[in-house]
PDB file of C-alpha atoms and ligand atoms in Angstrom:
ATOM      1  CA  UNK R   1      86.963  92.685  75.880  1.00 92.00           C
ATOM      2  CA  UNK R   2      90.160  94.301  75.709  1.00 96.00           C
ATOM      3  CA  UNK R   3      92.749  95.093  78.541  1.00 98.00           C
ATOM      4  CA  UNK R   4      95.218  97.063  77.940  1.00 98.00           C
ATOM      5  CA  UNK R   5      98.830  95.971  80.248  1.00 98.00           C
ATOM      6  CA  UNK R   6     101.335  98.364  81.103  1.00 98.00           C
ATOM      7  CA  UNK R   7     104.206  97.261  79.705  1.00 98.00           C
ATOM      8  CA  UNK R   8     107.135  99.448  80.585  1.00 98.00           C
ATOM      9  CA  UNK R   9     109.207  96.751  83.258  1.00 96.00           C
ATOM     10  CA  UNK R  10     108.081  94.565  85.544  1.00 94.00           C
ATOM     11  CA  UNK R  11     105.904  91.365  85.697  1.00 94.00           C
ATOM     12  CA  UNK R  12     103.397  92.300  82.401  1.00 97.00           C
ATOM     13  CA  UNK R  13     103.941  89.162  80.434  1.00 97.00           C
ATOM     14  CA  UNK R  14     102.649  86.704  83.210  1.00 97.00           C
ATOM     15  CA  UNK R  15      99.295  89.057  83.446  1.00 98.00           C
ATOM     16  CA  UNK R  16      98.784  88.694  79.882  1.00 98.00           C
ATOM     17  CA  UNK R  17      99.277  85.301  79.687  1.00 97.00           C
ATOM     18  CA  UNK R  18      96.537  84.824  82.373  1.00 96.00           C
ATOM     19  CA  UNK R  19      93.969  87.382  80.714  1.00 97.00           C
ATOM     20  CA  UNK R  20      94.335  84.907  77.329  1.00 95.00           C
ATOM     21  CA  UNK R  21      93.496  81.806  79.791  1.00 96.00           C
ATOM     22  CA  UNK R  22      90.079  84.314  80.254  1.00 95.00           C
ATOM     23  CA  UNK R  23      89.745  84.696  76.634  1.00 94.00           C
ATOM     24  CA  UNK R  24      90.352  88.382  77.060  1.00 95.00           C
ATOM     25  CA  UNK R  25      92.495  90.471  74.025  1.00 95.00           C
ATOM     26  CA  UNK R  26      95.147  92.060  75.462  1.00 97.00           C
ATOM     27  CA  UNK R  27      97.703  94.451  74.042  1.00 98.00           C
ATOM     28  CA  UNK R  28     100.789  96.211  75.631  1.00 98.00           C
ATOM     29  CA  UNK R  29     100.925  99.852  76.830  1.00 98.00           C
ATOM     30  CA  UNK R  30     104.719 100.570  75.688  1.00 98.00           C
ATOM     31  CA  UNK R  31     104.713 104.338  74.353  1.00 98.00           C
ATOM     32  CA  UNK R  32     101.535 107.520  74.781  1.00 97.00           C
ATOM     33  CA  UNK R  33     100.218 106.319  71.132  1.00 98.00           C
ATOM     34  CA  UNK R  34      99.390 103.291  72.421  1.00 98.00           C
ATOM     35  CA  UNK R  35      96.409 104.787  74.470  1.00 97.00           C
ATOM     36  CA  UNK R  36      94.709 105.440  71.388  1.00 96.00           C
ATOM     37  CA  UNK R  37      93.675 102.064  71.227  1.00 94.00           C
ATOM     38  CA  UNK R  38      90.245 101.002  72.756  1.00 95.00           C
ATOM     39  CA  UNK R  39      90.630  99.886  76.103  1.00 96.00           C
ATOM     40  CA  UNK R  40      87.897  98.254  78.509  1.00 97.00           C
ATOM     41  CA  UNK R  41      90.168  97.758  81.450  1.00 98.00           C
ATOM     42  CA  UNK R  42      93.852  98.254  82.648  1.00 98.00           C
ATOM     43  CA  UNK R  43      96.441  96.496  84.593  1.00 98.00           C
ATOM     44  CA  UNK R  44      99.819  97.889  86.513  1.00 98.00           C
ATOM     45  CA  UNK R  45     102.063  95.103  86.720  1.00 98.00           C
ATOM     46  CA  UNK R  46     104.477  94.537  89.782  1.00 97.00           C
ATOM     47  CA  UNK R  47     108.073  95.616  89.729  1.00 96.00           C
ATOM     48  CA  UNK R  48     109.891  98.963  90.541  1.00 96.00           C
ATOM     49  CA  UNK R  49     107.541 101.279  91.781  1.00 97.00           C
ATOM     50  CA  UNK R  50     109.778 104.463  90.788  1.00 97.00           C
ATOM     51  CA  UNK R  51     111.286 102.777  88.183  1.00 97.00           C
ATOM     52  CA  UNK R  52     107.819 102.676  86.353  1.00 98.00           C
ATOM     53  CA  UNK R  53     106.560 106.024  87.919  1.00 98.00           C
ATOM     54  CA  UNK R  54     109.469 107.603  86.214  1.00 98.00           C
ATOM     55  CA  UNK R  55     108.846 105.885  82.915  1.00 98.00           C
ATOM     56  CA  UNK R  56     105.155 106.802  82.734  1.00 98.00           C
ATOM     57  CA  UNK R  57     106.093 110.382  83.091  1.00 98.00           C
ATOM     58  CA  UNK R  58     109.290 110.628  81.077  1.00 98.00           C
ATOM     59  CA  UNK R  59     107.342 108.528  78.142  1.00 98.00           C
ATOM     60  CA  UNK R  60     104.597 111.423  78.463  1.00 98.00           C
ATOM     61  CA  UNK R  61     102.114 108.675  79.060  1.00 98.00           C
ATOM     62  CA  UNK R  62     100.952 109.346  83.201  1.00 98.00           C
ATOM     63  CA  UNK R  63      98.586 112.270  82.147  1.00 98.00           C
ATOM     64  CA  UNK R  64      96.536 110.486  79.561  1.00 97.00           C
ATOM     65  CA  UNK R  65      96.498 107.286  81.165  1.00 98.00           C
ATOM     66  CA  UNK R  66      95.338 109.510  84.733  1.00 98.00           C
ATOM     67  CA  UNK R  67      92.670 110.559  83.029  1.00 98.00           C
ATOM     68  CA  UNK R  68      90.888 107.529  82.097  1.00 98.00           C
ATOM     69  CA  UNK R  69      91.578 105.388  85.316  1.00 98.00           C
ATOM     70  CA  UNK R  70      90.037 109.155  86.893  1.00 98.00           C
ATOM     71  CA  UNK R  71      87.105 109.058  84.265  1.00 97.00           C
ATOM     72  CA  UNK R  72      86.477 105.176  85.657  1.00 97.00           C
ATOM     73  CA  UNK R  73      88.624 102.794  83.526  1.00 98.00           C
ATOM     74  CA  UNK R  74      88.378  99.586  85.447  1.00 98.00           C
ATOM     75  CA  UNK R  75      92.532  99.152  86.497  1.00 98.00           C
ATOM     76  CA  UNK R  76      94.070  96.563  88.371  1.00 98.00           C
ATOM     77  CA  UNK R  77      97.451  96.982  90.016  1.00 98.00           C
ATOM     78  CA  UNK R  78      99.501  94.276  91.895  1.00 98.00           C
ATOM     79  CA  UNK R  79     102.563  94.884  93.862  1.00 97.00           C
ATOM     80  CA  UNK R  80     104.047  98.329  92.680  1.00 98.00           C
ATOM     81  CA  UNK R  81     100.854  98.717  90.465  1.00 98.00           C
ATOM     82  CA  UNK R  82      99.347  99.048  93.676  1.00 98.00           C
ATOM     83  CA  UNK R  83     101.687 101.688  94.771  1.00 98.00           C
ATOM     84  CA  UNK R  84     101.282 103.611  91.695  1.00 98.00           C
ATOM     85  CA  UNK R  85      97.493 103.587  92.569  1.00 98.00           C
ATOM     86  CA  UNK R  86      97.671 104.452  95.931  1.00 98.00           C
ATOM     87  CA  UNK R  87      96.638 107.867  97.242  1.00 98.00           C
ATOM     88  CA  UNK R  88      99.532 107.878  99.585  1.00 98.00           C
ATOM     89  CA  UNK R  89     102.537 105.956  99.814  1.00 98.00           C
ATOM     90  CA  UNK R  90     103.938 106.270 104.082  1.00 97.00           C
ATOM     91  CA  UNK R  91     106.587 107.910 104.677  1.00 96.00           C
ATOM     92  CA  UNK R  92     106.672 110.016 101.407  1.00 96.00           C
ATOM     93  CA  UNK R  93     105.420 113.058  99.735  1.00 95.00           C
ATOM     94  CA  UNK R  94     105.336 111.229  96.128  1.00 94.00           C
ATOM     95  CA  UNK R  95     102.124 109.665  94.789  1.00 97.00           C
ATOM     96  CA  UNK R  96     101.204 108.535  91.299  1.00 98.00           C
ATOM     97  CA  UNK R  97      97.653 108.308  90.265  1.00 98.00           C
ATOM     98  CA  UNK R  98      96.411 108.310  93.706  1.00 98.00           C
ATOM     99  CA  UNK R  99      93.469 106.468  92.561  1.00 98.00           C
ATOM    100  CA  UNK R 100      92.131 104.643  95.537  1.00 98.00           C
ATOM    101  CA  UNK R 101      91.906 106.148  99.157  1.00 98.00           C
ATOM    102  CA  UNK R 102      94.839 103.927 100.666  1.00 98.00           C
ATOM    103  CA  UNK R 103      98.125 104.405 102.560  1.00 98.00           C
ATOM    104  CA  UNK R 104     100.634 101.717 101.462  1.00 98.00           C
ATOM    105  CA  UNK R 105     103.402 101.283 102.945  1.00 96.00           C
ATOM    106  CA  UNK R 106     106.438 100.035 100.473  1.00 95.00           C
ATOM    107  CA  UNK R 107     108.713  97.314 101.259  1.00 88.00           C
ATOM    108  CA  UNK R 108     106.917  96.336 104.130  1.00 84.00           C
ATOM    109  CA  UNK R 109     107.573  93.208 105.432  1.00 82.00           C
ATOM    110  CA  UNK R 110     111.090  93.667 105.526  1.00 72.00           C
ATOM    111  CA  UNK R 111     114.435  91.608 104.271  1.00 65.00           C
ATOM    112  CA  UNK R 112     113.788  88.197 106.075  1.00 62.00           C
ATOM    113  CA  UNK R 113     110.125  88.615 104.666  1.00 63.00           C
ATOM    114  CA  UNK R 114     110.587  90.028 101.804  1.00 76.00           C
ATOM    115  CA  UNK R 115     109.053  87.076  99.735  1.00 89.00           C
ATOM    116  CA  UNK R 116     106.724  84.548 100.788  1.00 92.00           C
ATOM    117  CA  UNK R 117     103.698  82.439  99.367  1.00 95.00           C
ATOM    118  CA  UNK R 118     100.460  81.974 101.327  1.00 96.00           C
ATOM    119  CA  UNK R 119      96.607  81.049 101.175  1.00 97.00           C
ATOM    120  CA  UNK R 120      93.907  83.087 102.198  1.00 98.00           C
ATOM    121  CA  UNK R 121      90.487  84.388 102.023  1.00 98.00           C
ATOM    122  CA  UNK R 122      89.710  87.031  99.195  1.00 98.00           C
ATOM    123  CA  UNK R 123      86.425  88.175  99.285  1.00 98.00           C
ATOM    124  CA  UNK R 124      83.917  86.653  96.382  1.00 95.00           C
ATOM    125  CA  UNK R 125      86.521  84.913  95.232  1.00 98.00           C
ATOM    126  CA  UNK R 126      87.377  81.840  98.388  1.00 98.00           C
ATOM    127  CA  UNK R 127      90.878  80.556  99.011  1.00 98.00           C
ATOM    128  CA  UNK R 128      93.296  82.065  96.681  1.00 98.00           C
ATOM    129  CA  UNK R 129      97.033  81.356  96.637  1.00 98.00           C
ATOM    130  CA  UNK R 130      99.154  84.124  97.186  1.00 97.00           C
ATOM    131  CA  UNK R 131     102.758  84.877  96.276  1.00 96.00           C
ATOM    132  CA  UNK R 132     104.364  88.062  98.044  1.00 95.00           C
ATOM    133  CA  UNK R 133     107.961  89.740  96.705  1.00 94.00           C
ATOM    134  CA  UNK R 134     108.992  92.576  98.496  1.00 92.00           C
ATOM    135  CA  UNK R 135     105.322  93.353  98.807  1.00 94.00           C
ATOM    136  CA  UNK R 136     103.838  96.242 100.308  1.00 95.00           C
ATOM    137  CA  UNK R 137     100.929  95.943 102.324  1.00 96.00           C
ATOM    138  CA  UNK R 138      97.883  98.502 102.830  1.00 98.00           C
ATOM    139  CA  UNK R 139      98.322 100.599 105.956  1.00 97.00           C
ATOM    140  CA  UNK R 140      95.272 102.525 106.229  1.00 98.00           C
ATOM    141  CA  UNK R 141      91.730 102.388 103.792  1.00 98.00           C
ATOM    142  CA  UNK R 142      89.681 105.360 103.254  1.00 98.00           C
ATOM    143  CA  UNK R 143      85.513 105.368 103.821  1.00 97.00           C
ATOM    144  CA  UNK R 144      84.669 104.445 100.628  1.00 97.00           C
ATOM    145  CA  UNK R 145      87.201 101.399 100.195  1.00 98.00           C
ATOM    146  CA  UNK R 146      86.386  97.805 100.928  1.00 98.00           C
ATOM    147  CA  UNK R 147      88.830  95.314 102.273  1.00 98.00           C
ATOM    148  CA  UNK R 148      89.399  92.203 100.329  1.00 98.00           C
ATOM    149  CA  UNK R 149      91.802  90.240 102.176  1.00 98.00           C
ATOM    150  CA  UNK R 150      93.537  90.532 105.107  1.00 98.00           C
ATOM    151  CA  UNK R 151      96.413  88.193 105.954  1.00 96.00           C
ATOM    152  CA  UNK R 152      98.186  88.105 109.280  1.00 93.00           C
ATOM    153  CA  UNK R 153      96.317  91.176 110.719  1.00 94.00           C
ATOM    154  CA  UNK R 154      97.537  93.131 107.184  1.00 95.00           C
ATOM    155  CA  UNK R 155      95.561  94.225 104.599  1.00 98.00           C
ATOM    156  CA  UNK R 156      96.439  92.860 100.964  1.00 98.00           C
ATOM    157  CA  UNK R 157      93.561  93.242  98.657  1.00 98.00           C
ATOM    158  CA  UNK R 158      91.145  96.089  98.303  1.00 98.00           C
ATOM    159  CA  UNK R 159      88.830  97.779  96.226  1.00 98.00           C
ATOM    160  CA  UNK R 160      87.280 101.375  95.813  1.00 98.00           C
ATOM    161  CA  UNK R 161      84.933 102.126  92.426  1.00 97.00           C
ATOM    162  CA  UNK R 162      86.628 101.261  89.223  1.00 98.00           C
ATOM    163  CA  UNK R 163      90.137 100.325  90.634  1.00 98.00           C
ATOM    164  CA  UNK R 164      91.365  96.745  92.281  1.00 98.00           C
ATOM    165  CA  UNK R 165      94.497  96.419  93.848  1.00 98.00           C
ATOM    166  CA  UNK R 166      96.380  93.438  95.510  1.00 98.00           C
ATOM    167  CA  UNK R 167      99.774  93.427  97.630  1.00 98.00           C
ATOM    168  CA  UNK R 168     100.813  89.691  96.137  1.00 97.00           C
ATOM    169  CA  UNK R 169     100.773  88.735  92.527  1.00 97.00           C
ATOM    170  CA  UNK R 170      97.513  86.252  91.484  1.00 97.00           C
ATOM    171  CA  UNK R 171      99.446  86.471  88.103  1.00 96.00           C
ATOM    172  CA  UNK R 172     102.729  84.050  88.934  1.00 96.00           C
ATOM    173  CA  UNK R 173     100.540  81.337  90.657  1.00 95.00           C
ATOM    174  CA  UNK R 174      98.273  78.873  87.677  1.00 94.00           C
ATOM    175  CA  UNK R 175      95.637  80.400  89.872  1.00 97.00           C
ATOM    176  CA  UNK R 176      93.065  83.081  87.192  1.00 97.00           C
ATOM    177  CA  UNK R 177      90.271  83.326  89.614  1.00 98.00           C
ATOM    178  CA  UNK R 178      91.571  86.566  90.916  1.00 98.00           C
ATOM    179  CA  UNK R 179      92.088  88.709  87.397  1.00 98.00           C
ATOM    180  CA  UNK R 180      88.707  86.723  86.619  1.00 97.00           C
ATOM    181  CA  UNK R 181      87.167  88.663  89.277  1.00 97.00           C
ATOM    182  CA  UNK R 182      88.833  91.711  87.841  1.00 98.00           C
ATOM    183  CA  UNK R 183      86.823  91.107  84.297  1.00 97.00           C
ATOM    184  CA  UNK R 184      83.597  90.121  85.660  1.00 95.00           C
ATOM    185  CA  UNK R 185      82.755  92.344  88.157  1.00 95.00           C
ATOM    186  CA  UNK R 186      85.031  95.655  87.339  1.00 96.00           C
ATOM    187  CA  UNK R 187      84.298  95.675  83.473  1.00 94.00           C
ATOM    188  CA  UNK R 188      81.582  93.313  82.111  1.00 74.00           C
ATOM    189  CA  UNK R 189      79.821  95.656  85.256  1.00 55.00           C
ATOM    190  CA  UNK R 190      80.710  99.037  83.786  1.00 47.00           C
ATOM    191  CA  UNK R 191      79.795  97.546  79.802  1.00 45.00           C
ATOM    192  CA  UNK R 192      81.239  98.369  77.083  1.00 46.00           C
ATOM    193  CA  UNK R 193      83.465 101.799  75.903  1.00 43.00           C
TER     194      UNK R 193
HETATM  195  N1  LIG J   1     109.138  96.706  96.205  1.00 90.35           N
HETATM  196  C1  LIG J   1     108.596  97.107  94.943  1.00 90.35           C
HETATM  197  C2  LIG J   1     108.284  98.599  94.917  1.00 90.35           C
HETATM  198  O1  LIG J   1     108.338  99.234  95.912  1.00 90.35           O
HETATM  199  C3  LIG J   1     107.365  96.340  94.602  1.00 90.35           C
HETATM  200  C4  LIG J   1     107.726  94.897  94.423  1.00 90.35           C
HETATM  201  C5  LIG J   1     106.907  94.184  93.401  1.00 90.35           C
HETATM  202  O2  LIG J   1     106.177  94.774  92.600  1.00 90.35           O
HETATM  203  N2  LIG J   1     107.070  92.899  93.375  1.00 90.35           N
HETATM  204  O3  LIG J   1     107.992  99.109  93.888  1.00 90.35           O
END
């Protein structure tokens, strides 16, 4: 298995340090000739939402990497990989890949909020610990999206086909059940490519 991690800013080093502790290759997604390697699943790492938005299309690598998480690359985003993902982020007319049906709302919990650990329920997976920075949180799901978590009335986790996004970031706990979850059921389900 190998997942490719966009590496352009942000938290990518901690998510690839966790895929290793899962025995999965890894390699980083830097520059557009980097897609050419094989890739069985994806992750968008937290960090500046724009800042990595702007990136992927100034490095000429949003179109290529659109179409496989649109032809069913298993992806995970956390944080502002989850904005990227989103179909609609409130309060704008900008959206990235707009790869699962969700509103998210950026920034969401406000200043005093802005980062915070938890514990809570994530389906499949039981108790997970959660750490939140200047998280967003899902405002709205479309039909065909399932909830995975829901913490203080707000949604953090959710799924819809091939892509798995979380508000909080399973990668800076010791915690690998989550991106486990992400490499048994999104890609050992959709085999090999
Ligand atoms: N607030 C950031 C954004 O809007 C996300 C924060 C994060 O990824 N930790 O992009």
């Amino acid at each position: 298995m190998r997942i490719g991690v966009l590496a352009l800013q942000g938290g990518f080093a901690e998510h690839i340090r966790h895929l290793q502790t899962l025995g999965a290759s890894t390699f980083e997604i830097r520059k557009k000739s980097d897609l050419q390697q094989p890739m069985d699943g994806l992750i968008i790492p937290g960090g500046e939402s724009t800042t990595i938005g702007k990136l992927l299309k100034d490095l000429s690598i949003y179109d290529d990497l659109k179409k496989k998480v649109d032809s069913g690359l298993p992806v995970f985003g956390t944080c502002a990989g989850m904005i990227l993902l989103a179909r609609e982020i409130a309060g704008t007319e900008t959206a990235y890949f707009g790869a699962i049906d969700i509103v998210v709302k950026r920034n969401a919990y406000g200043r005093q909020l802005g980062s915070f650990f938890t514990e809570a329920e994530m389906t499949e997976i039981g108790v997970v610990p959660m750490t939140f920075i200047r998280a967003p949180y899902i405002e709205s799901t479309g039909a065909g999206v399932e909830v995975l978590s829901v913490v203080d009335g707000r949604i953090v986790a959710a799924r819809e086909k091939n892509v798995l996004v979380t508000s909080f970031h399973p990668e800076l706990t010791e915690d690998n059940r989550v991106h486990r979850y992400f490499t048994e059921r999104f890609i050992n389900q959709s085999g090999e490519r």
